[in-house]
């Protein structure tokens, strides 16, 4: 078998995934979990390639699920 890199571009989000490394449009890289947290969960399109929970794995807070900022009362 040829040693091809598995590069896919999500047609819904426009983000490239190569060998499970996500290349964001701003030049940074991340995991599928980060892509999901920041883009795919909002896109919610059936053609999105990053909807498989087993591939996405665990999404960490630092991947983009922002905690609600503390609200100052008073
Ligand atoms: Zn996507």
PDB file of N, CA and C and ligand atoms in Angstrom:
ATOM      1  N   UNK A   1       0.827  -1.207   0.000  1.00  0.00           N
ATOM      2  CA  UNK A   1       0.000   0.000   0.000  1.00  0.00           C
ATOM      3  C   UNK A   1       0.858   1.252   0.000  1.00  0.00           C
ATOM      4  N   UNK A   2       0.429   2.221  -0.753  1.00  0.00           N
ATOM      5  CA  UNK A   2       1.136   3.493  -0.770  1.00  0.00           C
ATOM      6  C   UNK A   2       0.922   4.225   0.551  1.00  0.00           C
ATOM      7  N   UNK A   3       1.911   4.941   0.949  1.00  0.00           N
ATOM      8  CA  UNK A   3       1.847   5.652   2.217  1.00  0.00           C
ATOM      9  C   UNK A   3       1.288   7.057   2.016  1.00  0.00           C
ATOM     10  N   UNK A   4       0.031   7.086   1.609  1.00  0.00           N
ATOM     11  CA  UNK A   4      -0.595   8.370   1.348  1.00  0.00           C
ATOM     12  C   UNK A   4      -1.095   8.989   2.647  1.00  0.00           C
ATOM     13  N   UNK A   5      -0.983  10.270   2.739  1.00  0.00           N
ATOM     14  CA  UNK A   5      -1.585  10.940   3.873  1.00  0.00           C
ATOM     15  C   UNK A   5      -3.084  11.052   3.613  1.00  0.00           C
ATOM     16  N   UNK A   6      -3.829  10.846   4.653  1.00  0.00           N
ATOM     17  CA  UNK A   6      -5.271  10.932   4.516  1.00  0.00           C
ATOM     18  C   UNK A   6      -5.712  12.354   4.779  1.00  0.00           C
ATOM     19  N   UNK A   7      -5.866  13.067   3.686  1.00  0.00           N
ATOM     20  CA  UNK A   7      -6.273  14.462   3.838  1.00  0.00           C
ATOM     21  C   UNK A   7      -7.702  14.627   3.369  1.00  0.00           C
ATOM     22  N   UNK A   8      -8.507  15.208   4.218  1.00  0.00           N
ATOM     23  CA  UNK A   8      -9.894  15.442   3.883  1.00  0.00           C
ATOM     24  C   UNK A   8     -10.223  16.893   4.186  1.00  0.00           C
ATOM     25  N   UNK A   9     -11.054  17.467   3.357  1.00  0.00           N
ATOM     26  CA  UNK A   9     -11.559  18.797   3.654  1.00  0.00           C
ATOM     27  C   UNK A   9     -13.045  18.702   3.937  1.00  0.00           C
ATOM     28  N   UNK A  10     -13.443  19.221   5.063  1.00  0.00           N
ATOM     29  CA  UNK A  10     -14.845  19.181   5.424  1.00  0.00           C
ATOM     30  C   UNK A  10     -15.625  20.133   4.523  1.00  0.00           C
ATOM     31  N   UNK A  11     -16.561  19.605   3.736  1.00  0.00           N
ATOM     32  CA  UNK A  11     -17.306  20.474   2.824  1.00  0.00           C
ATOM     33  C   UNK A  11     -18.227  21.439   3.559  1.00  0.00           C
ATOM     34  N   UNK A  12     -18.557  21.110   4.779  1.00  0.00           N
ATOM     35  CA  UNK A  12     -19.450  21.973   5.550  1.00  0.00           C
ATOM     36  C   UNK A  12     -18.681  23.103   6.226  1.00  0.00           C
ATOM     37  N   UNK A  13     -17.493  22.782   6.731  1.00  0.00           N
ATOM     38  CA  UNK A  13     -16.738  23.749   7.525  1.00  0.00           C
ATOM     39  C   UNK A  13     -15.566  24.343   6.762  1.00  0.00           C
ATOM     40  N   UNK A  14     -15.128  23.686   5.685  1.00  0.00           N
ATOM     41  CA  UNK A  14     -14.006  24.193   4.910  1.00  0.00           C
ATOM     42  C   UNK A  14     -12.665  24.020   5.585  1.00  0.00           C
ATOM     43  N   UNK A  15     -12.604  23.123   6.579  1.00  0.00           N
ATOM     44  CA  UNK A  15     -11.383  22.886   7.332  1.00  0.00           C
ATOM     45  C   UNK A  15     -10.752  21.574   6.866  1.00  0.00           C
ATOM     46  N   UNK A  16      -9.415  21.571   6.738  1.00  0.00           N
ATOM     47  CA  UNK A  16      -8.713  20.391   6.270  1.00  0.00           C
ATOM     48  C   UNK A  16      -8.243  19.538   7.439  1.00  0.00           C
ATOM     49  N   UNK A  17      -8.472  18.224   7.334  1.00  0.00           N
ATOM     50  CA  UNK A  17      -7.979  17.272   8.324  1.00  0.00           C
ATOM     51  C   UNK A  17      -7.007  16.335   7.630  1.00  0.00           C
ATOM     52  N   UNK A  18      -5.749  16.316   8.082  1.00  0.00           N
ATOM     53  CA  UNK A  18      -4.737  15.431   7.508  1.00  0.00           C
ATOM     54  C   UNK A  18      -4.162  14.556   8.603  1.00  0.00           C
ATOM     55  N   UNK A  19      -4.366  13.253   8.479  1.00  0.00           N
ATOM     56  CA  UNK A  19      -3.878  12.308   9.492  1.00  0.00           C
ATOM     57  C   UNK A  19      -4.318  12.705  10.896  1.00  0.00           C
ATOM     58  N   UNK A  20      -5.583  13.062  11.012  1.00  0.00           N
ATOM     59  CA  UNK A  20      -6.196  13.438  12.292  1.00  0.00           C
ATOM     60  C   UNK A  20      -5.658  14.744  12.868  1.00  0.00           C
ATOM     61  N   UNK A  21      -4.873  15.480  12.070  1.00  0.00           N
ATOM     62  CA  UNK A  21      -4.463  16.813  12.498  1.00  0.00           C
ATOM     63  C   UNK A  21      -5.271  17.830  11.701  1.00  0.00           C
ATOM     64  N   UNK A  22      -5.909  18.719  12.404  1.00  0.00           N
ATOM     65  CA  UNK A  22      -6.782  19.692  11.766  1.00  0.00           C
ATOM     66  C   UNK A  22      -6.010  20.976  11.468  1.00  0.00           C
ATOM     67  N   UNK A  23      -6.130  21.413  10.228  1.00  0.00           N
ATOM     68  CA  UNK A  23      -5.471  22.647   9.824  1.00  0.00           C
ATOM     69  C   UNK A  23      -6.523  23.745   9.746  1.00  0.00           C
ATOM     70  N   UNK A  24      -6.476  24.657  10.687  1.00  0.00           N
ATOM     71  CA  UNK A  24      -7.467  25.731  10.692  1.00  0.00           C
ATOM     72  C   UNK A  24      -7.071  26.818   9.697  1.00  0.00           C
ATOM     73  N   UNK A  25      -8.075  27.581   9.282  1.00  0.00           N
ATOM     74  CA  UNK A  25      -7.845  28.580   8.245  1.00  0.00           C
ATOM     75  C   UNK A  25      -6.917  29.697   8.719  1.00  0.00           C
ATOM     76  N   UNK A  26      -6.787  29.860  10.027  1.00  0.00           N
ATOM     77  CA  UNK A  26      -5.898  30.915  10.532  1.00  0.00           C
ATOM     78  C   UNK A  26      -4.454  30.441  10.664  1.00  0.00           C
ATOM     79  N   UNK A  27      -4.192  29.185  10.236  1.00  0.00           N
ATOM     80  CA  UNK A  27      -2.826  28.686  10.241  1.00  0.00           C
ATOM     81  C   UNK A  27      -2.479  27.798  11.415  1.00  0.00           C
ATOM     82  N   UNK A  28      -3.319  27.779  12.422  1.00  0.00           N
ATOM     83  CA  UNK A  28      -3.031  26.933  13.575  1.00  0.00           C
ATOM     84  C   UNK A  28      -3.536  25.521  13.321  1.00  0.00           C
ATOM     85  N   UNK A  29      -3.034  24.582  14.105  1.00  0.00           N
ATOM     86  CA  UNK A  29      -3.475  23.205  13.982  1.00  0.00           C
ATOM     87  C   UNK A  29      -4.115  22.753  15.288  1.00  0.00           C
ATOM     88  N   UNK A  30      -4.863  21.677  15.194  1.00  0.00           N
ATOM     89  CA  UNK A  30      -5.516  21.165  16.391  1.00  0.00           C
ATOM     90  C   UNK A  30      -6.037  19.771  16.159  1.00  0.00           C
ATOM     91  N   UNK A  31      -6.824  19.303  17.087  1.00  0.00           N
ATOM     92  CA  UNK A  31      -7.381  17.957  17.018  1.00  0.00           C
ATOM     93  C   UNK A  31      -8.784  17.996  16.429  1.00  0.00           C
ATOM     94  N   UNK A  32      -9.288  16.814  16.100  1.00  0.00           N
ATOM     95  CA  UNK A  32     -10.673  16.727  15.653  1.00  0.00           C
ATOM     96  C   UNK A  32     -11.624  17.246  16.725  1.00  0.00           C
ATOM     97  N   UNK A  33     -11.267  17.011  17.965  1.00  0.00           N
ATOM     98  CA  UNK A  33     -12.105  17.481  19.060  1.00  0.00           C
ATOM     99  C   UNK A  33     -12.186  19.005  19.051  1.00  0.00           C
ATOM    100  N   UNK A  34     -11.043  19.633  18.783  1.00  0.00           N
ATOM    101  CA  UNK A  34     -11.020  21.092  18.751  1.00  0.00           C
ATOM    102  C   UNK A  34     -11.838  21.617  17.570  1.00  0.00           C
ATOM    103  N   UNK A  35     -11.680  20.942  16.432  1.00  0.00           N
ATOM    104  CA  UNK A  35     -12.467  21.329  15.265  1.00  0.00           C
ATOM    105  C   UNK A  35     -13.949  21.223  15.564  1.00  0.00           C
ATOM    106  N   UNK A  36     -14.311  20.124  16.200  1.00  0.00           N
ATOM    107  CA  UNK A  36     -15.722  19.923  16.523  1.00  0.00           C
ATOM    108  C   UNK A  36     -16.219  21.001  17.472  1.00  0.00           C
ATOM    109  N   UNK A  37     -15.407  21.290  18.485  1.00  0.00           N
ATOM    110  CA  UNK A  37     -15.819  22.244  19.504  1.00  0.00           C
ATOM    111  C   UNK A  37     -15.965  23.650  18.932  1.00  0.00           C
ATOM    112  N   UNK A  38     -15.104  23.960  17.970  1.00  0.00           N
ATOM    113  CA  UNK A  38     -15.080  25.342  17.483  1.00  0.00           C
ATOM    114  C   UNK A  38     -15.896  25.569  16.229  1.00  0.00           C
ATOM    115  N   UNK A  39     -16.062  24.515  15.427  1.00  0.00           N
ATOM    116  CA  UNK A  39     -16.725  24.711  14.142  1.00  0.00           C
ATOM    117  C   UNK A  39     -17.906  23.775  13.937  1.00  0.00           C
ATOM    118  N   UNK A  40     -17.624  22.478  13.970  1.00  0.00           N
ATOM    119  CA  UNK A  40     -18.611  21.506  13.493  1.00  0.00           C
ATOM    120  C   UNK A  40     -19.875  21.467  14.343  1.00  0.00           C
ATOM    121  N   UNK A  41     -19.732  21.642  15.626  1.00  0.00           N
ATOM    122  CA  UNK A  41     -20.937  21.570  16.446  1.00  0.00           C
ATOM    123  C   UNK A  41     -21.895  22.711  16.129  1.00  0.00           C
ATOM    124  N   UNK A  42     -21.355  23.780  15.570  1.00  0.00           N
ATOM    125  CA  UNK A  42     -22.209  24.900  15.198  1.00  0.00           C
ATOM    126  C   UNK A  42     -22.725  24.747  13.773  1.00  0.00           C
ATOM    127  N   UNK A  43     -21.904  24.133  12.919  1.00  0.00           N
ATOM    128  CA  UNK A  43     -22.301  23.970  11.521  1.00  0.00           C
ATOM    129  C   UNK A  43     -23.518  23.053  11.407  1.00  0.00           C
ATOM    130  N   UNK A  44     -23.468  21.934  12.135  1.00  0.00           N
ATOM    131  CA  UNK A  44     -24.593  20.992  12.162  1.00  0.00           C
ATOM    132  C   UNK A  44     -25.123  20.675  10.777  1.00  0.00           C
ATOM    133  N   UNK A  45     -24.204  20.339   9.876  1.00  0.00           N
ATOM    134  CA  UNK A  45     -24.622  19.986   8.533  1.00  0.00           C
ATOM    135  C   UNK A  45     -24.343  18.509   8.293  1.00  0.00           C
ATOM    136  N   UNK A  46     -25.242  17.843   7.573  1.00  0.00           N
ATOM    137  CA  UNK A  46     -25.076  16.397   7.365  1.00  0.00           C
ATOM    138  C   UNK A  46     -23.817  16.055   6.588  1.00  0.00           C
ATOM    139  N   UNK A  47     -23.322  16.978   5.761  1.00  0.00           N
ATOM    140  CA  UNK A  47     -22.132  16.667   4.965  1.00  0.00           C
ATOM    141  C   UNK A  47     -20.841  16.891   5.735  1.00  0.00           C
ATOM    142  N   UNK A  48     -20.938  17.362   6.965  1.00  0.00           N
ATOM    143  CA  UNK A  48     -19.744  17.566   7.774  1.00  0.00           C
ATOM    144  C   UNK A  48     -19.060  16.229   8.041  1.00  0.00           C
ATOM    145  N   UNK A  49     -17.731  16.177   7.821  1.00  0.00           N
ATOM    146  CA  UNK A  49     -16.991  14.925   7.970  1.00  0.00           C
ATOM    147  C   UNK A  49     -16.581  14.669   9.411  1.00  0.00           C
ATOM    148  N   UNK A  50     -16.812  15.630  10.264  1.00  0.00           N
ATOM    149  CA  UNK A  50     -16.317  15.514  11.639  1.00  0.00           C
ATOM    150  C   UNK A  50     -17.479  15.382  12.627  1.00  0.00           C
ATOM    151  N   UNK A  51     -18.289  14.356  12.414  1.00  0.00           N
ATOM    152  CA  UNK A  51     -19.446  14.140  13.277  1.00  0.00           C
ATOM    153  C   UNK A  51     -19.342  12.821  14.040  1.00  0.00           C
ATOM    154  N   UNK A  52     -18.266  12.061  13.780  1.00  0.00           N
ATOM    155  CA  UNK A  52     -18.138  10.747  14.387  1.00  0.00           C
ATOM    156  C   UNK A  52     -17.529  10.865  15.782  1.00  0.00           C
ATOM    157  N   UNK A  53     -18.332  10.607  16.776  1.00  0.00           N
ATOM    158  CA  UNK A  53     -17.891  10.790  18.162  1.00  0.00           C
ATOM    159  C   UNK A  53     -16.661   9.944  18.485  1.00  0.00           C
ATOM    160  N   UNK A  54     -16.546   8.769  17.841  1.00  0.00           N
ATOM    161  CA  UNK A  54     -15.399   7.909  18.116  1.00  0.00           C
ATOM    162  C   UNK A  54     -14.112   8.494  17.563  1.00  0.00           C
ATOM    163  N   UNK A  55     -14.215   9.229  16.451  1.00  0.00           N
ATOM    164  CA  UNK A  55     -13.034   9.881  15.892  1.00  0.00           C
ATOM    165  C   UNK A  55     -12.726  11.176  16.634  1.00  0.00           C
ATOM    166  N   UNK A  56     -13.779  11.846  17.027  1.00  0.00           N
ATOM    167  CA  UNK A  56     -13.601  13.135  17.704  1.00  0.00           C
ATOM    168  C   UNK A  56     -12.959  12.945  19.076  1.00  0.00           C
ATOM    169  N   UNK A  57     -13.435  11.937  19.783  1.00  0.00           N
ATOM    170  CA  UNK A  57     -12.881  11.679  21.101  1.00  0.00           C
ATOM    171  C   UNK A  57     -13.385  12.685  22.127  1.00  0.00           C
ATOM    172  N   UNK A  58     -12.559  12.898  23.135  1.00  0.00           N
ATOM    173  CA  UNK A  58     -12.966  13.762  24.239  1.00  0.00           C
ATOM    174  C   UNK A  58     -12.667  15.219  23.904  1.00  0.00           C
ATOM    175  N   UNK A  59     -13.664  16.043  24.040  1.00  0.00           N
ATOM    176  CA  UNK A  59     -13.481  17.472  23.820  1.00  0.00           C
ATOM    177  C   UNK A  59     -13.150  18.142  25.150  1.00  0.00           C
ATOM    178  N   UNK A  60     -11.997  18.767  25.183  1.00  0.00           N
ATOM    179  CA  UNK A  60     -11.561  19.430  26.410  1.00  0.00           C
ATOM    180  C   UNK A  60     -12.073  20.857  26.449  1.00  0.00           C
ATOM    181  N   UNK A  61     -12.105  21.397  27.645  1.00  0.00           N
ATOM    182  CA  UNK A  61     -12.535  22.786  27.773  1.00  0.00           C
ATOM    183  C   UNK A  61     -11.678  23.702  26.913  1.00  0.00           C
ATOM    184  N   UNK A  62     -10.374  23.430  26.898  1.00  0.00           N
ATOM    185  CA  UNK A  62      -9.464  24.297  26.160  1.00  0.00           C
ATOM    186  C   UNK A  62      -9.656  24.188  24.653  1.00  0.00           C
ATOM    187  N   UNK A  63     -10.425  23.177  24.227  1.00  0.00           N
ATOM    188  CA  UNK A  63     -10.690  23.035  22.804  1.00  0.00           C
ATOM    189  C   UNK A  63     -11.756  24.009  22.325  1.00  0.00           C
ATOM    190  N   UNK A  64     -12.383  24.687  23.211  1.00  0.00           N
ATOM    191  CA  UNK A  64     -13.300  25.703  22.722  1.00  0.00           C
ATOM    192  C   UNK A  64     -14.629  25.794  23.428  1.00  0.00           C
ATOM    193  N   UNK A  65     -14.919  24.807  24.263  1.00  0.00           N
ATOM    194  CA  UNK A  65     -16.131  24.953  25.048  1.00  0.00           C
ATOM    195  C   UNK A  65     -15.871  25.962  26.156  1.00  0.00           C
ATOM    196  N   UNK A  66     -16.261  27.166  25.899  1.00  0.00           N
ATOM    197  CA  UNK A  66     -15.986  28.206  26.876  1.00  0.00           C
ATOM    198  C   UNK A  66     -16.907  28.062  28.083  1.00  0.00           C
ATOM    199  N   UNK A  67     -16.323  28.168  29.228  1.00  0.00           N
ATOM    200  CA  UNK A  67     -17.155  28.226  30.414  1.00  0.00           C
ATOM    201  C   UNK A  67     -17.759  29.618  30.497  1.00  0.00           C
ATOM    202  N   UNK A  68     -18.924  29.681  31.057  1.00  0.00           N
ATOM    203  CA  UNK A  68     -19.573  30.977  31.186  1.00  0.00           C
ATOM    204  C   UNK A  68     -18.698  31.885  32.037  1.00  0.00           C
ATOM    205  N   UNK A  69     -18.483  33.090  31.589  1.00  0.00           N
ATOM    206  CA  UNK A  69     -17.665  34.000  32.396  1.00  0.00           C
ATOM    207  C   UNK A  69     -18.379  34.330  33.694  1.00  0.00           C
ATOM    208  N   UNK A  70     -17.607  34.538  34.721  1.00  0.00           N
ATOM    209  CA  UNK A  70     -18.238  34.886  35.996  1.00  0.00           C
ATOM    210  C   UNK A  70     -18.984  36.210  35.873  1.00  0.00           C
ATOM    211  N   UNK A  71     -20.162  36.188  36.410  1.00  0.00           N
ATOM    212  CA  UNK A  71     -20.984  37.404  36.338  1.00  0.00           C
ATOM    213  C   UNK A  71     -20.850  38.172  37.644  1.00  0.00           C
ATOM    214  N   UNK A  72     -20.473  39.394  37.505  1.00  0.00           N
ATOM    215  CA  UNK A  72     -20.364  40.222  38.700  1.00  0.00           C
ATOM    216  C   UNK A  72     -21.716  40.851  39.015  1.00  0.00           C
ATOM    217  N   UNK A  73     -22.189  40.531  40.163  1.00  0.00           N
ATOM    218  CA  UNK A  73     -23.454  41.107  40.580  1.00  0.00           C
ATOM    219  C   UNK A  73     -23.182  42.222  41.576  1.00  0.00           C
ATOM    220  N   UNK A  74     -24.079  43.136  41.604  1.00  0.00           N
ATOM    221  CA  UNK A  74     -23.982  44.195  42.612  1.00  0.00           C
ATOM    222  C   UNK A  74     -23.346  45.414  42.036  1.00  0.00           C
TER     223      UNK A  74
HETATM  224 ZN1  LIG B   1     -17.108  19.988   9.836  1.00  0.00          ZN
END
